[in-house]
Short mmCIF file of C-alpha atoms and ligand atoms in Angstrom, two decimals:
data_model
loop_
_atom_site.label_atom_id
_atom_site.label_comp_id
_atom_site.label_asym_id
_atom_site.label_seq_id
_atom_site.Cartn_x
_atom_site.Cartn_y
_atom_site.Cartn_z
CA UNK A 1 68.82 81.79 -93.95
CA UNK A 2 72.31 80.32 -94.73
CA UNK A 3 74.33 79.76 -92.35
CA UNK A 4 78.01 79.01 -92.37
CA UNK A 5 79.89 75.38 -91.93
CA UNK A 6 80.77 76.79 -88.64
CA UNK A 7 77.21 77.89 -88.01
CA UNK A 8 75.54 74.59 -89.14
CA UNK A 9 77.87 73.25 -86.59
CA UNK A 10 76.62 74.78 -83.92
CA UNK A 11 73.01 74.51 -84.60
CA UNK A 12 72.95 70.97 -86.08
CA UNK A 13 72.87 67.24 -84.10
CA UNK A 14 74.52 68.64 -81.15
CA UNK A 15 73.85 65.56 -78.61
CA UNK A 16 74.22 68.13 -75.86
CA UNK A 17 72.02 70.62 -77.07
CA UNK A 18 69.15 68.15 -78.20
CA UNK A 19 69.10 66.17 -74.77
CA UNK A 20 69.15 70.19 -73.20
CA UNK A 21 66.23 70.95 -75.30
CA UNK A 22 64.34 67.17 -74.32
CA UNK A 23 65.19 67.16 -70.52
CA UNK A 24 63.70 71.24 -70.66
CA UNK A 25 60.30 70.10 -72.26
CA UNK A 26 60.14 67.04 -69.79
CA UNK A 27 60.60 69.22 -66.92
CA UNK A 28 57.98 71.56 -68.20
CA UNK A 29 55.35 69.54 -69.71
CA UNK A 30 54.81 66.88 -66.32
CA UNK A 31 54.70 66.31 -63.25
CA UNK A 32 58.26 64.90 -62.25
CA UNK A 33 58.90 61.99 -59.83
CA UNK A 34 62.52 62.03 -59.99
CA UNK A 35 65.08 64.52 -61.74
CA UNK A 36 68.28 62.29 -62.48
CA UNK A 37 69.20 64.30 -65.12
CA UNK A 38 70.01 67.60 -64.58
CA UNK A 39 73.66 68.55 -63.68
CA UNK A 40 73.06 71.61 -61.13
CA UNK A 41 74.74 71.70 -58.19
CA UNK A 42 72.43 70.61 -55.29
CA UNK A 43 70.72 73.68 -53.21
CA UNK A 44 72.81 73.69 -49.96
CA UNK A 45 71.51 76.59 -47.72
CA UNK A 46 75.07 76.50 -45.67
CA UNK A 47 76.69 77.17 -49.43
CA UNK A 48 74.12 79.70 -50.01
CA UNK A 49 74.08 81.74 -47.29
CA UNK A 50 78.43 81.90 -46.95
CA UNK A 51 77.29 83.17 -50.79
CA UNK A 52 74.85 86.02 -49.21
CA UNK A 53 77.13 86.88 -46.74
CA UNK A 54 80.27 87.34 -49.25
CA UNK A 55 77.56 89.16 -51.96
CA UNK A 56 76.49 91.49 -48.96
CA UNK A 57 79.66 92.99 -48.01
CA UNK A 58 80.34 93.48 -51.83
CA UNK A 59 77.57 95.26 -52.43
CA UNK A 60 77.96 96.95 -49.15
CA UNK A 61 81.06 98.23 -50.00
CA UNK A 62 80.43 101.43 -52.90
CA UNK A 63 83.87 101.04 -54.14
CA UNK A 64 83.79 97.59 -54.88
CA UNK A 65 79.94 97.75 -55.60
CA UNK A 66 80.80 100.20 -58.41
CA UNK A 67 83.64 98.16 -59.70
CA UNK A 68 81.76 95.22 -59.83
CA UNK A 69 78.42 96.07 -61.87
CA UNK A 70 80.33 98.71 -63.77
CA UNK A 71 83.63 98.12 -65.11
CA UNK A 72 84.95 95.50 -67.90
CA UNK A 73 87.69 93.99 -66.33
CA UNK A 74 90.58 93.10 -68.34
CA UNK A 75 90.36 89.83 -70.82
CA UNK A 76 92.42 87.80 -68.51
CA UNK A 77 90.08 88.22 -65.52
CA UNK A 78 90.35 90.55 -62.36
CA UNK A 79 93.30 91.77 -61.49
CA UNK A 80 92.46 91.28 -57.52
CA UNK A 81 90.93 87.50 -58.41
CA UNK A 82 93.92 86.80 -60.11
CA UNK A 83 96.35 87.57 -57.17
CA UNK A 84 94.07 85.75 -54.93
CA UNK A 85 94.36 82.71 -57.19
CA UNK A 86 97.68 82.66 -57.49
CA UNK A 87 98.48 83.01 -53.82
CA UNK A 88 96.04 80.40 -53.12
CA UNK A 89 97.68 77.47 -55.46
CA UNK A 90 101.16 78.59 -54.03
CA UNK A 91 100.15 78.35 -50.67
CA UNK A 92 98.44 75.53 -50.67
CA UNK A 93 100.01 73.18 -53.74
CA UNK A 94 103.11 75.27 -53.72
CA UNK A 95 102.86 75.64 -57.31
CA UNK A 96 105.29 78.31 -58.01
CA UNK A 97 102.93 80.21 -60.20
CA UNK A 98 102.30 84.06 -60.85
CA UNK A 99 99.51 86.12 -62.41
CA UNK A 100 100.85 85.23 -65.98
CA UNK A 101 99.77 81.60 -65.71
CA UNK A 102 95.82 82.24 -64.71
CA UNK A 103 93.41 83.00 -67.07
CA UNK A 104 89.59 83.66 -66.23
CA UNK A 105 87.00 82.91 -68.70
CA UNK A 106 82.89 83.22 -68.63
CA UNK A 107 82.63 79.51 -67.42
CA UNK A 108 85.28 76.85 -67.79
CA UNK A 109 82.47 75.62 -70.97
CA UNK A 110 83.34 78.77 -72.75
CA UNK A 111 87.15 78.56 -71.54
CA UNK A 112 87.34 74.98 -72.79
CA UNK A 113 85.82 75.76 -76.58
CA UNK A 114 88.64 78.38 -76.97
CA UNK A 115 91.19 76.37 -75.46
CA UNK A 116 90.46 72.88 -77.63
CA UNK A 117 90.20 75.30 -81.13
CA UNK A 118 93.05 77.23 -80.64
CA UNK A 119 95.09 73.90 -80.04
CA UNK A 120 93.67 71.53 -82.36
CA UNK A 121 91.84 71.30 -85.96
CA UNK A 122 93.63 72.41 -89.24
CA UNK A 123 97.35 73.21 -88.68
CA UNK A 124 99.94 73.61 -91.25
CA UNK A 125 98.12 71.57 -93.37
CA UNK A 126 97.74 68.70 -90.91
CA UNK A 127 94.65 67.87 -88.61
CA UNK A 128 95.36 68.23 -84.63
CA UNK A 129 93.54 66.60 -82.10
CA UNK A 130 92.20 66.46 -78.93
CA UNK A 131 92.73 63.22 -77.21
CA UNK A 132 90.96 61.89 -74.30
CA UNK A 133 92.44 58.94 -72.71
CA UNK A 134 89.24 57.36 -71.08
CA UNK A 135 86.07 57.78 -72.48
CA UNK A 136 83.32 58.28 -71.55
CA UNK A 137 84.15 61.93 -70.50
CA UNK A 138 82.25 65.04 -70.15
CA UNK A 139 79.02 65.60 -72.36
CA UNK A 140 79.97 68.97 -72.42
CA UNK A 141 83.06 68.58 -74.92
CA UNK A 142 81.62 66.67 -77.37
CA UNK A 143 80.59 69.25 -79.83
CA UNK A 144 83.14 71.75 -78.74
CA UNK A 145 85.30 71.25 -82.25
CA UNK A 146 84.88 74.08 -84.72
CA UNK A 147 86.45 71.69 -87.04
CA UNK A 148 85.35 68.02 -88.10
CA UNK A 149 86.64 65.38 -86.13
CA UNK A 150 88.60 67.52 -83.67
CA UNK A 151 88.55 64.90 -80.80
CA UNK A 152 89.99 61.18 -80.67
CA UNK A 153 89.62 59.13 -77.43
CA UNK A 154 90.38 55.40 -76.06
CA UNK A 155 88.68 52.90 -74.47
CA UNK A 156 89.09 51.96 -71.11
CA UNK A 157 89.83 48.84 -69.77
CA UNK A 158 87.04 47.73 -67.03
CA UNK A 159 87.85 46.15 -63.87
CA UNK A 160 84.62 44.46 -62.34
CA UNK A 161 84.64 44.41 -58.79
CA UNK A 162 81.86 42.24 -56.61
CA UNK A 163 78.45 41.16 -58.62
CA UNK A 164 77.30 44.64 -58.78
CA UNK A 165 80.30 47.49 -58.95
CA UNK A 166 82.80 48.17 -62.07
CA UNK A 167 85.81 50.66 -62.47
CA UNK A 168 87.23 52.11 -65.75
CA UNK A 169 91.27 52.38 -65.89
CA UNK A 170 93.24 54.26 -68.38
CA UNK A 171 94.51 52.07 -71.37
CA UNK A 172 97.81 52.88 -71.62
CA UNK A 173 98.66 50.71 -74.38
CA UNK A 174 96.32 52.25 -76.35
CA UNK A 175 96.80 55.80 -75.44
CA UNK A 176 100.49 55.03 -76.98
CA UNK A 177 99.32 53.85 -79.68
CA UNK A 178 97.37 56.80 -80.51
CA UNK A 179 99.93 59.22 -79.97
CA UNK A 180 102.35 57.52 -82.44
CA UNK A 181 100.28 58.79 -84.90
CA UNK A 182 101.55 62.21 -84.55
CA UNK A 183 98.28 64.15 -84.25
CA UNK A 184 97.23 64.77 -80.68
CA UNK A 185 97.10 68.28 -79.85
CA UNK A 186 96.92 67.82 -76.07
CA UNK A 187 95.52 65.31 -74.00
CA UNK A 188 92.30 65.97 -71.88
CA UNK A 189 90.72 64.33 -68.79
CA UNK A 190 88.03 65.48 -66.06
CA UNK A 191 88.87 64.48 -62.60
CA UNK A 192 86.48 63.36 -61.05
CA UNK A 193 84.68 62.37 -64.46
CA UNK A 194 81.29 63.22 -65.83
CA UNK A 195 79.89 61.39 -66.21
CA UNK A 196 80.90 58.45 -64.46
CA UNK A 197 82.76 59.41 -60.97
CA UNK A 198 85.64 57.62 -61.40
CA UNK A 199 88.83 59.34 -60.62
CA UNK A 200 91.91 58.85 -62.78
CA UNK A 201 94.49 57.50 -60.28
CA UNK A 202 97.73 59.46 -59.16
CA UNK A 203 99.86 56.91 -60.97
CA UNK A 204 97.82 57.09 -64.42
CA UNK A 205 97.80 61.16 -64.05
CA UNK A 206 102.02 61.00 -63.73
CA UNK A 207 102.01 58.79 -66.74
CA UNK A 208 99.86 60.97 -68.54
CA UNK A 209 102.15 63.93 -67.55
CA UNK A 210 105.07 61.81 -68.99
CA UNK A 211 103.27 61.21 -72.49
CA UNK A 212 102.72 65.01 -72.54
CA UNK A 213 106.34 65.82 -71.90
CA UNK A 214 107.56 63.41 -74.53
CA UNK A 215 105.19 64.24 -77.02
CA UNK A 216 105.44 68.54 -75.91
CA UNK A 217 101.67 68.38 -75.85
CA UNK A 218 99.66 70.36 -73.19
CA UNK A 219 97.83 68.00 -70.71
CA UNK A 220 94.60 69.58 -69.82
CA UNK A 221 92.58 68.52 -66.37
CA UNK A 222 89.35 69.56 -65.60
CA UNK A 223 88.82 69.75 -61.90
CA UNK A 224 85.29 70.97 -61.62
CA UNK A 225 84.38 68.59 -58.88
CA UNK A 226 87.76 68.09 -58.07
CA UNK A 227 90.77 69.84 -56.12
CA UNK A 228 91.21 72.20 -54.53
CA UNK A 229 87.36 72.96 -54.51
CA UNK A 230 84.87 71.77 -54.09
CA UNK A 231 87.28 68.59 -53.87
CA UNK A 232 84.25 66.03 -54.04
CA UNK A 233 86.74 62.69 -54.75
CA UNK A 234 86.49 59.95 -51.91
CA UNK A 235 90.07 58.33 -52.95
CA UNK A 236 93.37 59.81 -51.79
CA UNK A 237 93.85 62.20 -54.92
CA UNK A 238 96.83 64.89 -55.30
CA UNK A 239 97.02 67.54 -57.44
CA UNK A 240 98.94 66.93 -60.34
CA UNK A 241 100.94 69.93 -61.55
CA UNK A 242 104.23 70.22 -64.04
CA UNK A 243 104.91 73.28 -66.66
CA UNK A 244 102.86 71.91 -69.52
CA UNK A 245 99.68 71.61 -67.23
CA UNK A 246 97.03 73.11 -67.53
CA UNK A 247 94.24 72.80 -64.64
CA UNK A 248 90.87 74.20 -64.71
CA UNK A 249 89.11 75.02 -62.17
CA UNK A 250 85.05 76.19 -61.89
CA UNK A 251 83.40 78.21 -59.44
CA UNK A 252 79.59 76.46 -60.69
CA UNK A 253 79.70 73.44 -58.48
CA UNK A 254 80.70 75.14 -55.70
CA UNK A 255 77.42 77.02 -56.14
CA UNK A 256 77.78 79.86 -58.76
CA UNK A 257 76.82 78.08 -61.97
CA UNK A 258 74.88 81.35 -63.42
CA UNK A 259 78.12 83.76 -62.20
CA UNK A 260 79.75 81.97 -65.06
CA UNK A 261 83.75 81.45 -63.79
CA UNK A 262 86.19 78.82 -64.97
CA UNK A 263 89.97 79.74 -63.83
CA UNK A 264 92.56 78.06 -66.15
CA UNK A 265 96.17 77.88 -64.90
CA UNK A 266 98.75 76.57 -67.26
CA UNK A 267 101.80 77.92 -69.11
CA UNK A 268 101.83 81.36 -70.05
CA UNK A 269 102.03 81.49 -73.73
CA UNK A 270 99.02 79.25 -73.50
CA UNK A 271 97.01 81.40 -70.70
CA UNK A 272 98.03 84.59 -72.83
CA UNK A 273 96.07 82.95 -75.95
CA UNK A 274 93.57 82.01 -73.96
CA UNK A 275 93.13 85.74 -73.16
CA UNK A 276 93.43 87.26 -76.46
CA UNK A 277 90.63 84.29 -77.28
CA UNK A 278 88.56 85.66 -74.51
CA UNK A 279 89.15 89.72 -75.72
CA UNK A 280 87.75 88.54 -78.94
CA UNK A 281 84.57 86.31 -77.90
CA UNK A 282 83.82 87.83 -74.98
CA UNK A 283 85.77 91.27 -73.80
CA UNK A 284 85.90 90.09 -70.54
CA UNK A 285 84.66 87.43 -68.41
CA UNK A 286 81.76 88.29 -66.27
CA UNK A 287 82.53 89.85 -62.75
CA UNK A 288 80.26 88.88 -60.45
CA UNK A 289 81.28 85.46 -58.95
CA UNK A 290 85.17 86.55 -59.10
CA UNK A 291 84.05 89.55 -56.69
CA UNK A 292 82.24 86.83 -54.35
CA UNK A 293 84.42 84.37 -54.45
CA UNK A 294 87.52 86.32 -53.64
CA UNK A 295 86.97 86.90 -49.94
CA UNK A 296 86.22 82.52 -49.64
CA UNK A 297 89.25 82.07 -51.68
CA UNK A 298 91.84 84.21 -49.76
CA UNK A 299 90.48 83.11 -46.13
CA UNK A 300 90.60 79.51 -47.08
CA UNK A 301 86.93 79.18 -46.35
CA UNK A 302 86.01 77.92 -49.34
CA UNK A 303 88.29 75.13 -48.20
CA UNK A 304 86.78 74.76 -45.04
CA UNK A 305 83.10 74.97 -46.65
CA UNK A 306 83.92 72.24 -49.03
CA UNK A 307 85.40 69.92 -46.59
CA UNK A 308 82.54 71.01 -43.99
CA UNK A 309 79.42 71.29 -45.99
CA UNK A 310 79.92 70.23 -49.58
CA UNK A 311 81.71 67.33 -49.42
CA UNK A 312 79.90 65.65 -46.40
CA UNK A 313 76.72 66.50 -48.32
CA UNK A 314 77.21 64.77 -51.23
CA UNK A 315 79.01 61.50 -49.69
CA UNK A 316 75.56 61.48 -47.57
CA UNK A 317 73.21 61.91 -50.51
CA UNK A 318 75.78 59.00 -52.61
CA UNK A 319 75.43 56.55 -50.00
CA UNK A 320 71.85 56.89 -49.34
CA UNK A 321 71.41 56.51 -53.21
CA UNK A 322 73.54 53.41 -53.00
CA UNK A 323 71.45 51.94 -50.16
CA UNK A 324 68.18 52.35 -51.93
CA UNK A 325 69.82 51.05 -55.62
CA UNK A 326 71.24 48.14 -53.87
CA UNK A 327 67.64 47.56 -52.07
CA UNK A 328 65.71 47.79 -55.18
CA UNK A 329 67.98 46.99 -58.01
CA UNK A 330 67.33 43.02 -59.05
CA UNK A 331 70.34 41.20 -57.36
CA UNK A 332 70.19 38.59 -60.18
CA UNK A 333 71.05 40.82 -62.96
CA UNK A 334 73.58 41.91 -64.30
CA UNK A 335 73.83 45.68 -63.63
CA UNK A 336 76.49 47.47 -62.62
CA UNK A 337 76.97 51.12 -61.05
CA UNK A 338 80.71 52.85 -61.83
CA UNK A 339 82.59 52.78 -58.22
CA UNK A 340 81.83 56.42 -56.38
CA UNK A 341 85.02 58.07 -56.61
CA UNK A 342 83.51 61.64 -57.01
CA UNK A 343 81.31 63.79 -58.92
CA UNK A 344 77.60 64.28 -58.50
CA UNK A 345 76.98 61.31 -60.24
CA UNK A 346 76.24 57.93 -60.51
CA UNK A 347 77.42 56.09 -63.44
CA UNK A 348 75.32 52.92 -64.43
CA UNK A 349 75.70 49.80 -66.72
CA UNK A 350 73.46 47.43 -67.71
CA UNK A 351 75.71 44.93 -68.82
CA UNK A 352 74.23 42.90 -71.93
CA UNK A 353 71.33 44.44 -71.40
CA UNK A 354 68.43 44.03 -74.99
CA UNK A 355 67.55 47.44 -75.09
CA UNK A 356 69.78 50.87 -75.27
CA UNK A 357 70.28 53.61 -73.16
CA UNK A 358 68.39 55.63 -75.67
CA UNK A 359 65.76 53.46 -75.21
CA UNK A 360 65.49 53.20 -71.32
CA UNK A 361 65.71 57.17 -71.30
CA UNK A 362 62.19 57.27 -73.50
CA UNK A 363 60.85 54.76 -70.98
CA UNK A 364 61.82 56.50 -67.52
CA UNK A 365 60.85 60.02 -69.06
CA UNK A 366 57.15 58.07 -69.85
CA UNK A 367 57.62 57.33 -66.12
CA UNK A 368 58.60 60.82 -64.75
CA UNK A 369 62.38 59.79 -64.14
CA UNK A 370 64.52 61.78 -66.33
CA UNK A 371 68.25 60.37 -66.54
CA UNK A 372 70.85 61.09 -68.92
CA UNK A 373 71.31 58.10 -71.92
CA UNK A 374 75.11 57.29 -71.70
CA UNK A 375 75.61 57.01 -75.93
CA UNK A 376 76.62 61.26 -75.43
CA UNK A 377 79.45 60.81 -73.28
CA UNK A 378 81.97 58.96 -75.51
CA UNK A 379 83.32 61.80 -77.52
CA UNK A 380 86.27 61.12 -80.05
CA UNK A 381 85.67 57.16 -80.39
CA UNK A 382 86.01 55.79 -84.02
CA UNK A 383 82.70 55.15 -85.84
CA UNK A 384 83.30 51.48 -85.85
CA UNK A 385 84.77 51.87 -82.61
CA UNK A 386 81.99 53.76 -81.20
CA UNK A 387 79.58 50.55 -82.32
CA UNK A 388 81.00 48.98 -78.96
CA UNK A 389 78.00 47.98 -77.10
CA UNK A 390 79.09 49.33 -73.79
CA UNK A 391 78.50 53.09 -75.25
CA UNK A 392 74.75 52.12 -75.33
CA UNK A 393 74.47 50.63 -72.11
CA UNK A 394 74.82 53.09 -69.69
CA UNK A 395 73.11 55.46 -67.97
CA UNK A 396 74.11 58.86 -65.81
CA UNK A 397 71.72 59.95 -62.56
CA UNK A 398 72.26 62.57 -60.48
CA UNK A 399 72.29 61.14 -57.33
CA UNK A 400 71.91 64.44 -55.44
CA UNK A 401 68.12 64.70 -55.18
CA UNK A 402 65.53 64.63 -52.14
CA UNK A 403 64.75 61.59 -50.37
CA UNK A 404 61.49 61.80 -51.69
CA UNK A 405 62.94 61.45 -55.46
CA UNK A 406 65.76 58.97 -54.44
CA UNK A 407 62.71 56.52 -53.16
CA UNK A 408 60.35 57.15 -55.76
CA UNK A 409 62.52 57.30 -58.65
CA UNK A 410 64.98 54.31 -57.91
CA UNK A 411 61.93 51.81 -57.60
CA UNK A 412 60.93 52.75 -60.69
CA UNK A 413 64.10 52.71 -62.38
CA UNK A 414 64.75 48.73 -60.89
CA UNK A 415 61.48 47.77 -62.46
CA UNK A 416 62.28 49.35 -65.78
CA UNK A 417 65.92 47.59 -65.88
CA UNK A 418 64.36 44.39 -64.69
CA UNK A 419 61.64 44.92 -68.04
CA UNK A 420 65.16 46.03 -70.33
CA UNK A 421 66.59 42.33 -69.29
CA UNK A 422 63.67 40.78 -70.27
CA UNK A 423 63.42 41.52 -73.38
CA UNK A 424 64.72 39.31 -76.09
CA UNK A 425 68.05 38.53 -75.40
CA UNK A 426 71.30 40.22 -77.82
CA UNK A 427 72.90 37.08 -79.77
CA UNK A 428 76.33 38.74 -79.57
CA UNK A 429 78.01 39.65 -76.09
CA UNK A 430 80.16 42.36 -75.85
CA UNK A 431 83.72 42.68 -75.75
CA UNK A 432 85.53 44.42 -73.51
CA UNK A 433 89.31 44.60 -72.22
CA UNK A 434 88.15 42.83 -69.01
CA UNK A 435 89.99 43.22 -65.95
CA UNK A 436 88.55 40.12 -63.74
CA UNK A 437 88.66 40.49 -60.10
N1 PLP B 1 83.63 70.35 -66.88
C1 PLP B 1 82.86 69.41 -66.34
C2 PLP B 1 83.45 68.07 -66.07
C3 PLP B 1 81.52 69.69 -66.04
O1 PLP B 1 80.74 68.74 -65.52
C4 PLP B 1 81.01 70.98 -66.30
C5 PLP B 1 79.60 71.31 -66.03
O2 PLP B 1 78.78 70.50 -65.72
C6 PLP B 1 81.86 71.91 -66.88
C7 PLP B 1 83.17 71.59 -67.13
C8 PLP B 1 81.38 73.29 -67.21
O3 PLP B 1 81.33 74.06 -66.06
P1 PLP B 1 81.17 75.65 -66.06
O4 PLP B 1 79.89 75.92 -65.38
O5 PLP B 1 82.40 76.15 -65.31
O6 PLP B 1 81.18 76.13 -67.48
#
């Protein structure tokens, strides 16, 4: 079988699809002492029973039953989701939207591919990119281009805080740089990120709005974790909003990963390509979380079930993972987790440590304790760039597990870093635009 450049592309080296395909067999093939891989949702029965309880009077209601499991909707999403949405971000961001800025695709995944290729890769002869401003960002993304090299990103600076703790800030004077070069397509960040929680600032997101305007780019934010829902971020975050915009939001991590909704809200020339991207690929997005969600999105509860339920639950499960990595983790090295800003992660650096992330991966999963290897999440970076040790040094866990995996795995995990520092030690440090504190 030969398959095009664009299929090759999506079959080949995808980091994303390989580590899908490794963390499948691991769960299959053993007995598991601690999933920090995965990046479900956790299984909140308050979450899943306001679910039931919004499914049941769909399905009790014929009309809307019928509707539901019967009809195509239109490419742009319901028409009845879509009004919901809309009255939602006015009311509560005051927005100033209408229908024609929302756009509903099958999963903001599926929403982001068509939105990154139909603003970047071959144009008028020239090559258009994506640029993230701080990586590492989302996994997901990475191998999203249908063209080669369809992403460019820049390194952040680090601020260390205390012996154990670090934070990543944008690098503005590198994000300028980039852009002088004419190519950048739109800008991109998650908020919080995945992989490593940390929550672009209010300040950096109104300079980033600033370097949109001035270059006309789009600036895209990815809010799955974020505002308004399920609004997992521990700093004082607002919603940034201006008319090249566009935000994303995802109904999967407030519990509806297989429904398969991502809500995009941006200009409307953009939003109507988005649709006719989404008539093409996909006719219409599926309808099946829009008709559950609606209810929780017009009564506010899925405010009031994020602040009540969601939220508190994974603060609670992030500080008890804290505790226990603070208990275990050997005080004398050098390791350092990414402050918890938000997300369902933890984001972890072994500073200088001999052995990669790669490497440490192979010896938890020998171990039962499946984490993610960092070296995926730095989409866009240079090849020579990219060599930068810190990409290989890190690690993402989901933090949101049992008790009984939080203190079996994270023992484990503090002897294996304490047996990665003790092996031979690198002869060159890294460098990195240190912020001391
Ligand atoms: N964006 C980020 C930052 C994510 O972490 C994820 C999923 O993990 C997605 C987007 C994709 O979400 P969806 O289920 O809406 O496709």
């Amino acid at each position: 079988m030969q398959l095009s450049d664009f299929g090759r592309k999506l079959t080949g080296e995808a980091g994303i699809l390989q580590l899908m395909d490794d963390l499948g067999k691991a769960m299959a093939g053993q007995e598991l002492t601690a999933m920090f891989g995965g990046g479900n949702p956790a299984r909140i029965p308050a979450v899943t029973d306001a679910l039931k309880k919004s499914l049941e009077a769909t399905v009790r209601d014929d009309h809307k039953l019928a509707a539901m499991l019967g009809n195509y909707d239109t490419p742009q999403g319901n028409a009845a989701f879509i009004d919901t949405v809309v009255a939602f971000m006015n009311r509560h961001y005051q927005l100033g939207i209408t229908a024609a800025n929302v756009a509903v695709t099958p999963g903001s995944q599926t929403g982001y591919f068509m939105l990154f290729n139909l603003l970047a890769g071959p144009s008028n002869g020239a090559r258009r990119r994506i640029l993230f401003p701080l990586v590492p960002e989302y996994i997901g993304y990475a191998d999203q281009g249908v063209a080669p090299e369809m992403f460019a990103s820049v390194r952040p600076r680090i601020e260390k805080t205390g012996d154990h703790e670090f934070k990543y800030h944008i690098d503005f004077d590198g994000v300028e740089a980039r852009l002088k070069k004419g190519d950048v397509a739109a800008l991109g960040v998650s908020r919080p990120t995945n992989p490593s929680g940390n929550v672009v600032t209010d300040p950096e997101m109104a300079r980033l709005g600033e370097l949109a305007q001035k270059c006309d780019i789009p600036l895209l934010v990815d809010n799955a974790y974020g505002l308004p829902f399920p609004g997992v971020i521990k700093p004082k975050a607002t919603l940034f909003w201006n008319d090249r915009t566009v935000l994303s939001i995802s109904l999967s991590k407030v519990g509806l990963p297989s429904s398969r909704v991502g809500i995009f809200i941006g200009p409307a020339e953009l939003m109507q390509a988005l649709t006719s991207a989404n008539a093409i690929v996909s006719l219409a997005s599926p309808g099946i979380g829009q008709y559950i969600a609606e209810p929780l999105i017009r009564s506010d509860a899925i405010l009031e079930l994020s602040r009540e339920v969601i939220q508190p639950y994974y603060f609670e499960r992030a500080t008890k993972a804290r505790k226990l990595i603070d208990k275990h983790f050997p005080a004398d090295l050098p390791w350092r987790l990414h402050r918890f800003e938000g997300s369902y992660f933890f984001w972890l650096w072994l500073d200088g440590a001999p052995v990669t992330s790669k490497q440490l991966y192979d010896r938890l999963k020998q171990r039962g304790v499946i984490v993610v290897p960092g070296e995926y999440f730095f989409p866009g970076l240079p090849a020579a760039r990219a060599a930068w040790p810190h990409a290989k040094e890190c690690l993402r866990l989901n933090f949101a597990r049992p008790d009984a995996e939080l203190e079996q795995g994270i023992p484990i995990l503090a002897e294996e870093i304490a047996r990665a520092y003790a092996a031979e030690p690198r002869t060159t440090r890294a460098k990195h635009l240190i912020i001391q504190k």
